[in-house]
């Protein structure tokens, strides 16, 4: 069965995506040959993006964060747009994403579970006041609130736990899906990647440039770019009688 046929007959599709979904929008991933973890910095990116590093060296954190984690001019690609179209047609119930770039919402998706937070939400660690990502981008050194407190992005750093409400929503969506499309992720980041084990539906599809540990369990595996694959999909009414 083709991806188009699976989508045609499904009514409750959930999309689970990783960094590979946004690379076609010009946002680098982490673990590929050209990813952030293979570039040279004064400190390893894994260390910079930790809670301990943020608390101890916030200025160094923000130097990296502004340069590599704030792609505010990035635009949704064919994958983001197609998912929004599927949701509008009543076929896709939720997007579960490991990305923090907000591109699904920019494309028009409404039900998005952001497992690792979003660069579009920032708050003062002292008084809780909210700030825009543009404020973070345009500030110098460590961005501070009017009260003097340090502003922290609402992104999940290493050593921090995932938001429980977001996890519950994602698990509920995956558990009730009749089709799960996993795309642009190596499925190596836990606990986020463990959520796919809740799927009990009919069609499991993997779209990723490289092989993953779940390839053998999928009904369909496509080692291609996510945007190119989803861009070819036609959004049609669900077939009756299935």
GROMACS .gro file of C-alpha atoms in nm:
model
  242
    1UNK     CA    1   0.000   0.000   0.000
    2UNK     CA    2   0.130   0.348  -0.088
    3UNK     CA    3   0.153   0.645   0.146
    4UNK     CA    4  -0.125   0.815  -0.051
    5UNK     CA    5  -0.354   0.515  -0.007
    6UNK     CA    6  -0.284   0.496   0.365
    7UNK     CA    7  -0.361   0.866   0.408
    8UNK     CA    8  -0.675   0.838   0.194
    9UNK     CA    9  -0.829   0.573   0.419
   10UNK     CA   10  -0.720   0.719   0.753
   11UNK     CA   11  -0.930   0.946   0.973
   12UNK     CA   12  -0.709   1.012   1.276
   13UNK     CA   13  -0.355   1.073   1.151
   14UNK     CA   14  -0.088   1.191   1.394
   15UNK     CA   15   0.244   1.327   1.274
   16UNK     CA   16   0.552   1.287   1.496
   17UNK     CA   17   0.840   1.499   1.369
   18UNK     CA   18   1.198   1.586   1.448
   19UNK     CA   19   1.468   1.823   1.325
   20UNK     CA   20   1.466   1.673   0.974
   21UNK     CA   21   1.123   1.828   0.917
   22UNK     CA   22   1.271   2.178   0.932
   23UNK     CA   23   1.598   2.131   0.744
   24UNK     CA   24   1.422   2.212   0.416
   25UNK     CA   25   1.339   2.549   0.572
   26UNK     CA   26   1.710   2.614   0.619
   27UNK     CA   27   1.727   2.519   0.987
   28UNK     CA   28   2.018   2.283   1.063
   29UNK     CA   29   1.952   1.961   1.250
   30UNK     CA   30   2.171   1.829   1.530
   31UNK     CA   31   2.311   1.486   1.455
   32UNK     CA   32   2.364   1.468   1.079
   33UNK     CA   33   2.705   1.525   0.921
   34UNK     CA   34   2.630   1.897   0.882
   35UNK     CA   35   2.438   1.926   1.209
   36UNK     CA   36   2.513   2.145   1.509
   37UNK     CA   37   2.675   1.865   1.705
   38UNK     CA   38   2.941   1.824   1.436
   39UNK     CA   39   3.044   2.190   1.436
   40UNK     CA   40   3.324   2.333   1.645
   41UNK     CA   41   3.253   2.564   1.938
   42UNK     CA   42   3.439   2.663   2.255
   43UNK     CA   43   3.206   2.421   2.436
   44UNK     CA   44   3.021   2.118   2.296
   45UNK     CA   45   2.663   2.211   2.196
   46UNK     CA   46   2.532   1.934   2.422
   47UNK     CA   47   2.698   2.112   2.716
   48UNK     CA   48   2.583   2.460   2.611
   49UNK     CA   49   2.223   2.342   2.583
   50UNK     CA   50   2.211   2.211   2.939
   51UNK     CA   51   2.042   2.361   3.243
   52UNK     CA   52   2.369   2.363   3.434
   53UNK     CA   53   2.549   2.558   3.160
   54UNK     CA   54   2.261   2.806   3.129
   55UNK     CA   55   2.276   2.880   3.501
   56UNK     CA   56   2.656   2.900   3.519
   57UNK     CA   57   2.740   3.071   3.190
   58UNK     CA   58   2.425   3.246   3.064
   59UNK     CA   59   2.620   3.489   2.844
   60UNK     CA   60   2.792   3.202   2.660
   61UNK     CA   61   2.458   3.024   2.633
   62UNK     CA   62   2.294   3.324   2.472
   63UNK     CA   63   2.582   3.378   2.230
   64UNK     CA   64   2.519   3.028   2.093
   65UNK     CA   65   2.141   3.052   2.123
   66UNK     CA   66   2.112   3.374   1.923
   67UNK     CA   67   2.344   3.245   1.652
   68UNK     CA   68   2.200   2.895   1.610
   69UNK     CA   69   1.859   2.860   1.775
   70UNK     CA   70   1.662   3.169   1.671
   71UNK     CA   71   1.573   3.128   1.301
   72UNK     CA   72   1.288   3.379   1.320
   73UNK     CA   73   1.291   3.446   0.945
   74UNK     CA   74   1.253   3.077   0.851
   75UNK     CA   75   0.942   2.991   0.654
   76UNK     CA   76   0.732   2.672   0.656
   77UNK     CA   77   0.822   2.420   0.387
   78UNK     CA   78   0.605   2.174   0.194
   79UNK     CA   79   0.585   1.935   0.491
   80UNK     CA   80   0.450   2.198   0.733
   81UNK     CA   81   0.202   2.325   0.477
   82UNK     CA   82   0.071   1.980   0.386
   83UNK     CA   83   0.019   1.887   0.751
   84UNK     CA   84  -0.182   2.204   0.807
   85UNK     CA   85  -0.389   2.116   0.501
   86UNK     CA   86  -0.452   1.765   0.632
   87UNK     CA   87  -0.563   1.904   0.966
   88UNK     CA   88  -0.798   2.154   0.799
   89UNK     CA   89  -0.949   1.865   0.600
   90UNK     CA   90  -1.024   1.680   0.924
   91UNK     CA   91  -0.781   1.396   0.859
   92UNK     CA   92  -0.492   1.487   1.089
   93UNK     CA   93  -0.569   1.520   1.459
   94UNK     CA   94  -0.235   1.641   1.593
   95UNK     CA   95   0.127   1.723   1.527
   96UNK     CA   96   0.376   1.610   1.790
   97UNK     CA   97   0.709   1.782   1.735
   98UNK     CA   98   1.054   1.784   1.889
   99UNK     CA   99   1.125   2.115   1.716
  100UNK     CA  100   1.117   2.455   1.885
  101UNK     CA  101   1.095   2.673   1.572
  102UNK     CA  102   0.718   2.733   1.558
  103UNK     CA  103   0.699   2.651   1.187
  104UNK     CA  104   0.396   2.423   1.223
  105UNK     CA  105   0.196   2.710   1.369
  106UNK     CA  106   0.324   2.948   1.103
  107UNK     CA  107   0.192   2.704   0.842
  108UNK     CA  108  -0.152   2.703   1.004
  109UNK     CA  109  -0.150   2.391   1.223
  110UNK     CA  110  -0.363   2.437   1.534
  111UNK     CA  111  -0.310   2.122   1.743
  112UNK     CA  112   0.066   2.108   1.799
  113UNK     CA  113   0.236   1.942   2.095
  114UNK     CA  114   0.581   2.097   2.128
  115UNK     CA  115   0.771   1.842   2.334
  116UNK     CA  116   1.082   2.056   2.369
  117UNK     CA  117   0.913   2.394   2.402
  118UNK     CA  118   0.932   2.694   2.171
  119UNK     CA  119   1.162   2.990   2.103
  120UNK     CA  120   0.845   3.199   2.076
  121UNK     CA  121   0.783   3.179   2.450
  122UNK     CA  122   1.025   3.340   2.697
  123UNK     CA  123   0.979   3.436   3.057
  124UNK     CA  124   1.154   3.609   3.344
  125UNK     CA  125   1.283   3.355   3.595
  126UNK     CA  126   1.207   3.598   3.879
  127UNK     CA  127   0.863   3.750   3.811
  128UNK     CA  128   0.738   3.538   3.521
  129UNK     CA  129   0.685   3.826   3.275
  130UNK     CA  130   0.670   3.710   2.911
  131UNK     CA  131   0.896   3.832   2.632
  132UNK     CA  132   0.902   3.791   2.254
  133UNK     CA  133   1.181   3.609   2.069
  134UNK     CA  134   1.263   3.939   1.897
  135UNK     CA  135   1.339   4.087   2.238
  136UNK     CA  136   1.583   3.803   2.303
  137UNK     CA  137   1.739   3.838   1.958
  138UNK     CA  138   1.787   4.215   1.980
  139UNK     CA  139   1.912   4.229   2.340
  140UNK     CA  140   2.279   4.230   2.433
  141UNK     CA  141   2.449   3.976   2.656
  142UNK     CA  142   2.210   3.812   2.900
  143UNK     CA  143   1.856   3.941   2.837
  144UNK     CA  144   1.700   4.079   3.151
  145UNK     CA  145   1.349   4.163   3.261
  146UNK     CA  146   1.241   4.511   3.373
  147UNK     CA  147   1.256   4.367   3.725
  148UNK     CA  148   1.619   4.267   3.674
  149UNK     CA  149   1.562   3.893   3.650
  150UNK     CA  150   1.718   3.675   3.379
  151UNK     CA  151   1.489   3.584   3.091
  152UNK     CA  152   1.486   3.216   2.993
  153UNK     CA  153   1.352   3.068   2.670
  154UNK     CA  154   1.073   2.814   2.709
  155UNK     CA  155   1.286   2.540   2.557
  156UNK     CA  156   1.364   2.214   2.732
  157UNK     CA  157   1.735   2.199   2.802
  158UNK     CA  158   1.931   1.889   2.890
  159UNK     CA  159   1.871   1.797   3.256
  160UNK     CA  160   1.520   1.945   3.242
  161UNK     CA  161   1.196   1.746   3.228
  162UNK     CA  162   0.930   1.766   2.960
  163UNK     CA  163   0.605   1.947   3.031
  164UNK     CA  164   0.356   1.698   3.174
  165UNK     CA  165   0.047   1.846   3.007
  166UNK     CA  166   0.220   1.838   2.669
  167UNK     CA  167   0.320   1.475   2.723
  168UNK     CA  168  -0.034   1.377   2.821
  169UNK     CA  169  -0.180   1.543   2.514
  170UNK     CA  170   0.074   1.382   2.282
  171UNK     CA  171   0.023   1.036   2.432
  172UNK     CA  172  -0.355   1.067   2.402
  173UNK     CA  173  -0.329   1.172   2.036
  174UNK     CA  174  -0.087   0.891   1.945
  175UNK     CA  175  -0.282   0.627   2.136
  176UNK     CA  176  -0.604   0.718   1.950
  177UNK     CA  177  -0.449   0.755   1.604
  178UNK     CA  178  -0.528   0.514   1.323
  179UNK     CA  179  -0.213   0.625   1.137
  180UNK     CA  180   0.119   0.751   1.271
  181UNK     CA  181   0.371   0.923   1.046
  182UNK     CA  182   0.716   0.952   1.205
  183UNK     CA  183   0.942   1.185   1.008
  184UNK     CA  184   1.273   1.366   1.025
  185UNK     CA  185   1.394   1.202   1.343
  186UNK     CA  186   1.652   0.939   1.429
  187UNK     CA  187   1.434   0.836   1.727
  188UNK     CA  188   1.734   0.854   1.959
  189UNK     CA  189   1.621   1.140   2.185
  190UNK     CA  190   1.441   1.016   2.494
  191UNK     CA  191   1.194   1.045   2.650
  192UNK     CA  192   1.030   1.209   2.348
  193UNK     CA  193   1.096   0.921   2.109
  194UNK     CA  194   0.945   0.675   2.355
  195UNK     CA  195   0.602   0.824   2.290
  196UNK     CA  196   0.569   0.641   1.958
  197UNK     CA  197   0.539   0.312   2.149
  198UNK     CA  198   0.184   0.416   2.246
  199UNK     CA  199   0.067   0.378   1.886
  200UNK     CA  200  -0.179   0.091   1.834
  201UNK     CA  201  -0.329   0.198   1.502
  202UNK     CA  202  -0.333   0.059   1.154
  203UNK     CA  203  -0.052   0.226   0.958
  204UNK     CA  204   0.296   0.316   1.084
  205UNK     CA  205   0.507   0.515   0.835
  206UNK     CA  206   0.868   0.629   0.871
  207UNK     CA  207   1.010   0.910   0.657
  208UNK     CA  208   1.373   0.987   0.730
  209UNK     CA  209   1.687   1.044   0.528
  210UNK     CA  210   1.876   0.779   0.726
  211UNK     CA  211   1.769   0.443   0.866
  212UNK     CA  212   1.627   0.428   1.220
  213UNK     CA  213   1.594   0.154   1.478
  214UNK     CA  214   1.221   0.133   1.406
  215UNK     CA  215   1.242   0.077   1.030
  216UNK     CA  216   1.173  -0.295   1.066
  217UNK     CA  217   0.850  -0.225   1.257
  218UNK     CA  218   0.701   0.017   1.004
  219UNK     CA  219   0.448  -0.063   0.733
  220UNK     CA  220   0.622   0.180   0.500
  221UNK     CA  221   0.973   0.329   0.513
  222UNK     CA  222   1.082   0.616   0.289
  223UNK     CA  223   1.443   0.735   0.303
  224UNK     CA  224   1.371   1.070   0.144
  225UNK     CA  225   1.329   1.435   0.241
  226UNK     CA  226   1.011   1.490   0.438
  227UNK     CA  227   0.894   1.794   0.242
  228UNK     CA  228   0.942   1.623  -0.091
  229UNK     CA  229   0.742   1.318   0.021
  230UNK     CA  230   0.452   1.508   0.179
  231UNK     CA  231   0.449   1.765  -0.098
  232UNK     CA  232   0.336   1.492  -0.340
  233UNK     CA  233   0.036   1.395  -0.126
  234UNK     CA  234  -0.313   1.491  -0.239
  235UNK     CA  235  -0.559   1.576   0.035
  236UNK     CA  236  -0.879   1.391  -0.046
  237UNK     CA  237  -1.194   1.303   0.149
  238UNK     CA  238  -1.171   0.987   0.358
  239UNK     CA  239  -1.295   0.683   0.168
  240UNK     CA  240  -1.626   0.551   0.299
  241UNK     CA  241  -1.678   0.199   0.421
  242UNK     CA  242  -1.322   0.160   0.555
   0.00000   0.00000   0.00000
